[in-house]
PDB file of C-alpha atoms in Angstrom:
ATOM      1  CA  PRO A  25      -3.673  18.510 -17.761  1.00 84.00           C
ATOM      2  CA  VAL A  26      -2.252  15.196 -18.826  1.00 82.00           C
ATOM      3  CA  ILE A  27      -3.445  11.849 -16.594  1.00 84.00           C
ATOM      4  CA  LEU A  28      -1.303   9.354 -16.438  1.00 82.00           C
ATOM      5  CA  ASN A  29      -1.428   6.217 -14.890  1.00 82.00           C
ATOM      6  CA  GLY A  30      -4.720   7.130 -13.357  1.00 84.00           C
ATOM      7  CA  ALA A  31      -2.771  11.015 -11.515  1.00 83.00           C
ATOM      8  CA  THR A  32      -3.605  14.070 -13.665  1.00 87.00           C
ATOM      9  CA  TYR A  33      -0.920  16.616 -14.196  1.00 85.00           C
ATOM     10  CA  THR A  34      -1.524  19.687 -14.363  1.00 87.00           C
ATOM     11  CA  LYS A  35       2.228  21.956 -13.569  1.00 84.00           C
ATOM     12  CA  VAL A  36       5.130  20.170 -13.600  1.00 85.00           C
ATOM     13  CA  SER A  37       8.935  21.943 -12.590  1.00 82.00           C
ATOM     14  CA  LEU A  38      11.715  22.713 -14.984  1.00 81.00           C
ATOM     15  CA  ALA A  39      13.818  22.318 -11.756  1.00 77.00           C
ATOM     16  CA  ASN A  40      16.423  25.496 -13.043  1.00 83.00           C
ATOM     17  CA  TYR A  41      16.348  27.940 -14.741  1.00 85.00           C
ATOM     18  CA  ARG A  42      19.299  26.399 -16.307  1.00 89.00           C
ATOM     19  CA  ARG A  43      17.090  23.778 -17.647  1.00 88.00           C
ATOM     20  CA  PHE A  44      14.777  26.094 -18.683  1.00 85.00           C
ATOM     21  CA  ASN A  45      17.647  27.931 -21.445  1.00 85.00           C
ATOM     22  CA  GLU A  46      18.734  23.943 -22.483  1.00 86.00           C
ATOM     23  CA  LEU A  47      14.491  23.278 -23.763  1.00 86.00           C
ATOM     24  CA  ASP A  48      14.774  26.963 -25.554  1.00 84.00           C
ATOM     25  CA  LEU A  49      11.364  27.137 -24.953  1.00 82.00           C
ATOM     26  CA  ARG A  50       9.149  29.232 -26.943  1.00 83.00           C
ATOM     27  CA  LYS A  51       5.147  30.474 -27.642  1.00 81.00           C
ATOM     28  CA  GLY A  52       4.210  27.247 -29.022  1.00 80.00           C
ATOM     29  CA  THR A  53       6.859  24.347 -28.757  1.00 83.00           C
ATOM     30  CA  LYS A  54       5.936  20.758 -28.451  1.00 84.00           C
ATOM     31  CA  LEU A  55       6.364  18.713 -25.401  1.00 85.00           C
ATOM     32  CA  LEU A  56       6.724  15.691 -24.896  1.00 87.00           C
ATOM     33  CA  PHE A  57       6.011  14.634 -21.003  1.00 86.00           C
ATOM     34  CA  ASN A  58       6.934  11.696 -18.517  1.00 84.00           C
ATOM     35  CA  LEU A  59       7.424  10.277 -15.865  1.00 85.00           C
ATOM     36  CA  ARG A  60      10.398   9.244 -13.871  1.00 83.00           C
ATOM     37  CA  ASN A  61      10.412   6.811 -11.409  1.00 80.00           C
ATOM     38  CA  ASP A  62       7.229   6.401 -12.289  1.00 75.00           C
ATOM     39  CA  VAL A  63       6.278   9.726  -9.881  1.00 74.00           C
ATOM     40  CA  LEU A  64       8.106  11.905 -10.721  1.00 80.00           C
ATOM     41  CA  GLY A  65       7.296  14.438 -14.557  1.00 82.00           C
ATOM     42  CA  TYR A  66       9.479  15.686 -16.835  1.00 85.00           C
ATOM     43  CA  ILE A  67       9.327  18.126 -19.926  1.00 86.00           C
ATOM     44  CA  GLU A  68      11.345  17.322 -23.077  1.00 86.00           C
ATOM     45  CA  ARG A  69      11.063  19.146 -26.351  1.00 83.00           C
ATOM     46  CA  LEU A  70       9.472  17.948 -29.625  1.00 80.00           C
ATOM     47  CA  GLY A  71      10.103  20.762 -31.151  1.00 65.00           C
ATOM     48  CA  LYS A  72      10.982  21.480 -34.702  1.00 67.00           C
ATOM     49  CA  PRO A  73      13.791  23.784 -36.389  1.00 61.00           C
ATOM     50  CA  ASP A  74      11.348  26.333 -37.486  1.00 67.00           C
ATOM     51  CA  ASP A  75      10.596  27.018 -34.076  1.00 69.00           C
ATOM     52  CA  ALA A  76      13.720  29.682 -33.667  1.00 71.00           C
ATOM     53  CA  LYS A  77      10.961  31.845 -35.380  1.00 77.00           C
ATOM     54  CA  LYS A  78       8.775  31.951 -32.557  1.00 82.00           C
ATOM     55  CA  ALA A  79       8.851  34.755 -29.956  1.00 82.00           C
ATOM     56  CA  LYS A  80      11.521  32.876 -26.991  1.00 82.00           C
ATOM     57  CA  PHE A  81       9.741  33.459 -23.340  1.00 81.00           C
ATOM     58  CA  THR A  82      11.923  35.039 -21.252  1.00 83.00           C
ATOM     59  CA  ALA A  83      12.969  35.110 -17.508  1.00 84.00           C
ATOM     60  CA  PRO A  84      12.354  37.508 -15.099  1.00 90.00           C
ATOM     61  CA  SER A  85      14.730  40.062 -14.221  1.00 93.00           C
ATOM     62  CA  HIS A  86      13.464  41.527 -10.822  1.00 96.00           C
ATOM     63  CA  CYS A  87      11.883  39.620  -7.550  1.00 96.00           C
ATOM     64  CA  SER A  88       7.439  39.981  -7.680  1.00 95.00           C
ATOM     65  CA  GLU A  89       7.152  40.235  -4.584  1.00 96.00           C
ATOM     66  CA  CYS A  90      10.151  42.944  -3.400  1.00 97.00           C
ATOM     67  CA  ASN A  91      11.395  44.108  -6.882  1.00 97.00           C
ATOM     68  CA  ASN A  92      14.580  43.758  -6.204  1.00 97.00           C
ATOM     69  CA  GLU A  93      16.950  42.279  -8.528  1.00 95.00           C
ATOM     70  CA  LEU A  94      17.528  38.951  -9.310  1.00 95.00           C
ATOM     71  CA  VAL A  95      20.557  37.739 -10.053  1.00 93.00           C
ATOM     72  CA  ASP A  96      21.830  34.413 -12.338  1.00 90.00           C
ATOM     73  CA  ASP A  97      23.867  31.806 -10.524  1.00 87.00           C
ATOM     74  CA  GLY A  98      24.696  29.867 -14.253  1.00 85.00           C
ATOM     75  CA  VAL A  99      21.335  27.152 -12.820  1.00 87.00           C
ATOM     76  CA  PHE A 100      19.290  29.123 -10.617  1.00 86.00           C
ATOM     77  CA  LEU A 101      17.585  33.232 -10.411  1.00 89.00           C
ATOM     78  CA  PHE A 102      17.381  34.255  -6.896  1.00 89.00           C
ATOM     79  CA  CYS A 103      16.339  37.568  -5.011  1.00 94.00           C
ATOM     80  CA  SER A 104      19.669  38.692  -2.811  1.00 90.00           C
ATOM     81  CA  ASN A 105      17.355  40.251  -0.763  1.00 95.00           C
ATOM     82  CA  LYS A 106      17.547  38.722   3.000  1.00 92.00           C
ATOM     83  CA  ASP A 107      15.090  41.251   4.059  1.00 95.00           C
ATOM     84  CA  CYS A 108      12.856  39.530   0.928  1.00 97.00           C
ATOM     85  CA  PHE A 109       9.554  37.799   1.819  1.00 96.00           C
ATOM     86  CA  LEU A 110       9.772  34.994  -0.305  1.00 95.00           C
ATOM     87  CA  VAL A 111      13.847  34.985   0.962  1.00 94.00           C
ATOM     88  CA  GLN A 112      12.802  34.792   4.938  1.00 95.00           C
ATOM     89  CA  VAL A 113      10.108  31.598   3.848  1.00 96.00           C
ATOM     90  CA  GLY A 114      12.131  29.647   1.129  1.00 92.00           C
ATOM     91  CA  ASN A 115      15.172  29.810   4.380  1.00 91.00           C
ATOM     92  CA  ILE A 116      13.425  27.978   6.259  1.00 94.00           C
ATOM     93  CA  GLN A 117      11.489  25.526   3.497  1.00 93.00           C
ATOM     94  CA  GLN A 118      14.597  24.546   3.016  1.00 90.00           C
ATOM     95  CA  ILE A 119      15.246  24.149   7.040  1.00 91.00           C
ATOM     96  CA  PHE A 120      12.165  21.127   6.437  1.00 93.00           C
ATOM     97  CA  ASP A 121      12.433  19.704   3.203  1.00 91.00           C
ATOM     98  CA  LYS A 122      16.720  19.642   3.331  1.00 89.00           C
ATOM     99  CA  MET A 123      16.051  17.664   7.126  1.00 91.00           C
ATOM    100  CA  GLY A 124      13.447  15.605   5.290  1.00 90.00           C
ATOM    101  CA  ILE A 125      10.647  16.955   7.787  1.00 92.00           C
ATOM    102  CA  LYS A 126       7.410  15.586   6.249  1.00 90.00           C
ATOM    103  CA  GLY A 127       3.894  16.884   5.749  1.00 88.00           C
ATOM    104  CA  VAL A 128       4.711  21.043   6.235  1.00 92.00           C
ATOM    105  CA  GLN A 129       4.328  22.863   2.490  1.00 92.00           C
ATOM    106  CA  ARG A 130       5.404  26.249   1.513  1.00 93.00           C
ATOM    107  CA  GLU A 131       1.473  27.302   2.416  1.00 94.00           C
ATOM    108  CA  THR A 132       2.254  26.279   5.973  1.00 95.00           C
ATOM    109  CA  ILE A 133       4.907  27.448   6.194  1.00 96.00           C
ATOM    110  CA  THR A 134       3.842  31.014   5.462  1.00 96.00           C
ATOM    111  CA  LYS A 135       1.503  31.273   7.576  1.00 96.00           C
ATOM    112  CA  MET A 136       3.730  30.549  10.073  1.00 97.00           C
ATOM    113  CA  PHE A 137       6.160  32.364   9.257  1.00 97.00           C
ATOM    114  CA  ASN A 138       3.613  35.600   9.099  1.00 96.00           C
ATOM    115  CA  GLY A 139       1.859  35.116  12.130  1.00 96.00           C
ATOM    116  CA  LYS A 140       5.214  35.696  14.045  1.00 96.00           C
ATOM    117  CA  ILE A 141       5.362  31.680  14.876  1.00 96.00           C
ATOM    118  CA  LEU A 142       8.631  31.139  12.574  1.00 95.00           C
ATOM    119  CA  THR A 143      10.443  34.187  11.232  1.00 94.00           C
ATOM    120  CA  LYS A 144      14.331  32.638  11.050  1.00 91.00           C
ATOM    121  CA  PRO A 145      15.562  28.805  10.479  1.00 88.00           C
ATOM    122  CA  GLU A 146      15.924  28.443  13.539  1.00 88.00           C
ATOM    123  CA  ASP A 147      13.091  29.245  15.013  1.00 92.00           C
ATOM    124  CA  ILE A 148      11.479  25.481  14.226  1.00 91.00           C
ATOM    125  CA  LEU A 149      13.727  24.257  17.342  1.00 87.00           C
ATOM    126  CA  SER A 150      10.748  26.827  19.186  1.00 92.00           C
ATOM    127  CA  ILE A 151       7.336  26.508  17.825  1.00 95.00           C
ATOM    128  CA  ASP A 152       5.241  27.652  20.800  1.00 94.00           C
ATOM    129  CA  TYR A 153       2.658  25.000  19.514  1.00 94.00           C
ATOM    130  CA  LYS A 154      -0.348  27.264  22.125  1.00 93.00           C
ATOM    131  CA  LYS A 155       0.550  30.068  20.099  1.00 95.00           C
ATOM    132  CA  LEU A 156      -0.041  28.344  16.440  1.00 95.00           C
ATOM    133  CA  GLU A 157      -2.860  26.890  17.602  1.00 94.00           C
ATOM    134  CA  LYS A 158      -4.348  30.597  17.867  1.00 94.00           C
ATOM    135  CA  LEU A 159      -4.053  31.369  14.666  1.00 95.00           C
ATOM    136  CA  PRO A 160      -6.321  31.613  12.374  1.00 94.00           C
ATOM    137  CA  GLY A 161      -6.522  27.644   9.841  1.00 91.00           C
ATOM    138  CA  PHE A 162      -4.537  26.264  13.053  1.00 94.00           C
ATOM    139  CA  LYS A 163      -6.507  23.499  14.921  1.00 92.00           C
ATOM    140  CA  SER A 164      -5.657  21.151  17.085  1.00 92.00           C
ATOM    141  CA  SER A 165      -4.560  18.421  14.473  1.00 93.00           C
ATOM    142  CA  LEU A 166      -2.554  19.932  12.038  1.00 93.00           C
ATOM    143  CA  CYS A 167      -0.072  21.499  15.219  1.00 94.00           C
ATOM    144  CA  SER A 168      -0.210  17.716  17.132  1.00 94.00           C
ATOM    145  CA  LYS A 169       0.421  16.672  12.999  1.00 94.00           C
ATOM    146  CA  ILE A 170       3.749  19.367  12.698  1.00 95.00           C
ATOM    147  CA  GLN A 171       5.153  18.754  16.089  1.00 95.00           C
ATOM    148  CA  ASN A 172       5.264  14.752  15.634  1.00 95.00           C
ATOM    149  CA  SER A 173       6.891  15.880  12.296  1.00 94.00           C
ATOM    150  CA  ILE A 174       9.567  17.677  13.509  1.00 94.00           C
ATOM    151  CA  GLU A 175      10.282  15.843  16.444  1.00 93.00           C
ATOM    152  CA  ASP A 176      10.354  12.070  14.617  1.00 92.00           C
ATOM    153  CA  ARG A 177      12.790  14.017  12.531  1.00 92.00           C
ATOM    154  CA  LEU A 178      15.268  15.946  15.307  1.00 88.00           C
ATOM    155  CA  LEU A 179      14.437  14.329  18.137  1.00 87.00           C
ATOM    156  CA  LYS A 180      13.650  10.501  17.193  1.00 89.00           C
ATOM    157  CA  THR A 181      16.575   9.972  14.682  1.00 89.00           C
ATOM    158  CA  PRO A 182      20.438  10.839  14.634  1.00 90.00           C
ATOM    159  CA  VAL A 183      21.112  14.291  13.071  1.00 89.00           C
ATOM    160  CA  TYR A 184      24.319  14.408  11.050  1.00 90.00           C
ATOM    161  CA  ASP A 185      26.328  18.052  11.748  1.00 90.00           C
ATOM    162  CA  TYR A 186      26.596  17.751   7.588  1.00 91.00           C
ATOM    163  CA  GLU A 187      22.970  17.177   7.157  1.00 90.00           C
ATOM    164  CA  LEU A 188      22.326  20.401   9.450  1.00 87.00           C
ATOM    165  CA  ILE A 189      24.589  22.175   7.933  1.00 89.00           C
ATOM    166  CA  GLY A 190      23.956  21.639   4.399  1.00 88.00           C
ATOM    167  CA  SER A 191      19.990  22.498   5.714  1.00 88.00           C
ATOM    168  CA  LEU A 192      20.879  25.730   5.652  1.00 84.00           C
ATOM    169  CA  ASN A 193      20.733  27.217   2.504  1.00 79.00           C
ATOM    170  CA  ILE A 194      24.162  29.117   2.338  1.00 82.00           C
ATOM    171  CA  PRO A 195      25.648  29.527  -1.382  1.00 79.00           C
ATOM    172  CA  LEU A 196      27.757  26.711  -2.373  1.00 83.00           C
ATOM    173  CA  ILE A 197      26.996  24.765   0.401  1.00 88.00           C
ATOM    174  CA  SER A 198      25.949  21.851   0.071  1.00 86.00           C
ATOM    175  CA  LYS A 199      24.295  18.171   1.762  1.00 89.00           C
ATOM    176  CA  ASP A 200      27.004  17.024   0.209  1.00 91.00           C
ATOM    177  CA  ARG A 201      29.834  18.801   0.055  1.00 91.00           C
ATOM    178  CA  ALA A 202      29.402  20.087   4.246  1.00 92.00           C
ATOM    179  CA  LYS A 203      30.114  16.101   5.054  1.00 92.00           C
ATOM    180  CA  LEU A 204      32.652  16.543   2.805  1.00 92.00           C
ATOM    181  CA  ILE A 205      34.308  19.176   5.189  1.00 91.00           C
ATOM    182  CA  LEU A 206      32.841  17.500   8.387  1.00 91.00           C
ATOM    183  CA  LYS A 207      35.253  15.227   7.279  1.00 90.00           C
ATOM    184  CA  ASN A 208      38.506  16.217   8.933  1.00 86.00           C
ATOM    185  CA  TYR A 209      36.161  18.817  11.166  1.00 84.00           C
ATOM    186  CA  THR A 210      33.645  18.746  13.886  1.00 76.00           C
ATOM    187  CA  LEU A 211      31.199  20.899  14.886  1.00 72.00           C
TER     188      LEU A 211
END
């Protein structure tokens, strides 16, 4: 654990597989942890030339959930099995993250998926909150919080076509690319 500005940091994301490879991490490599913009944890390598003799970490080759072979697109490692539990939950989480729907964590999304409340990204628009309240751990107050977060973002503020397309996890179509495409086309 690292303590900075009164906060304790125990984990930090390396963001993607390319960054992992760029850092050339090996067992015993010395790292510098710092904060970017006073909030985002960031790792930099402080290794010495003799690090090259140490064992290098290797990436997994198969999905931890379905054992499907992972695909390396140069930036990310991902499971290409569309029926994989982790892929399905990840696609739903992508909508929450990319659309800026706050306060709904992956653990909650996973419970909603397992309870068959959210089984695909478009289900976010038709959640049965009475059925959700019947799931273990989903009190009325949590259900109201989820409903308010979704409605505040999707119903009370404008949702642009490029935002929606950019949040659908379509390969190579980010929000910025969708915006460029939709300059000349509308939905």
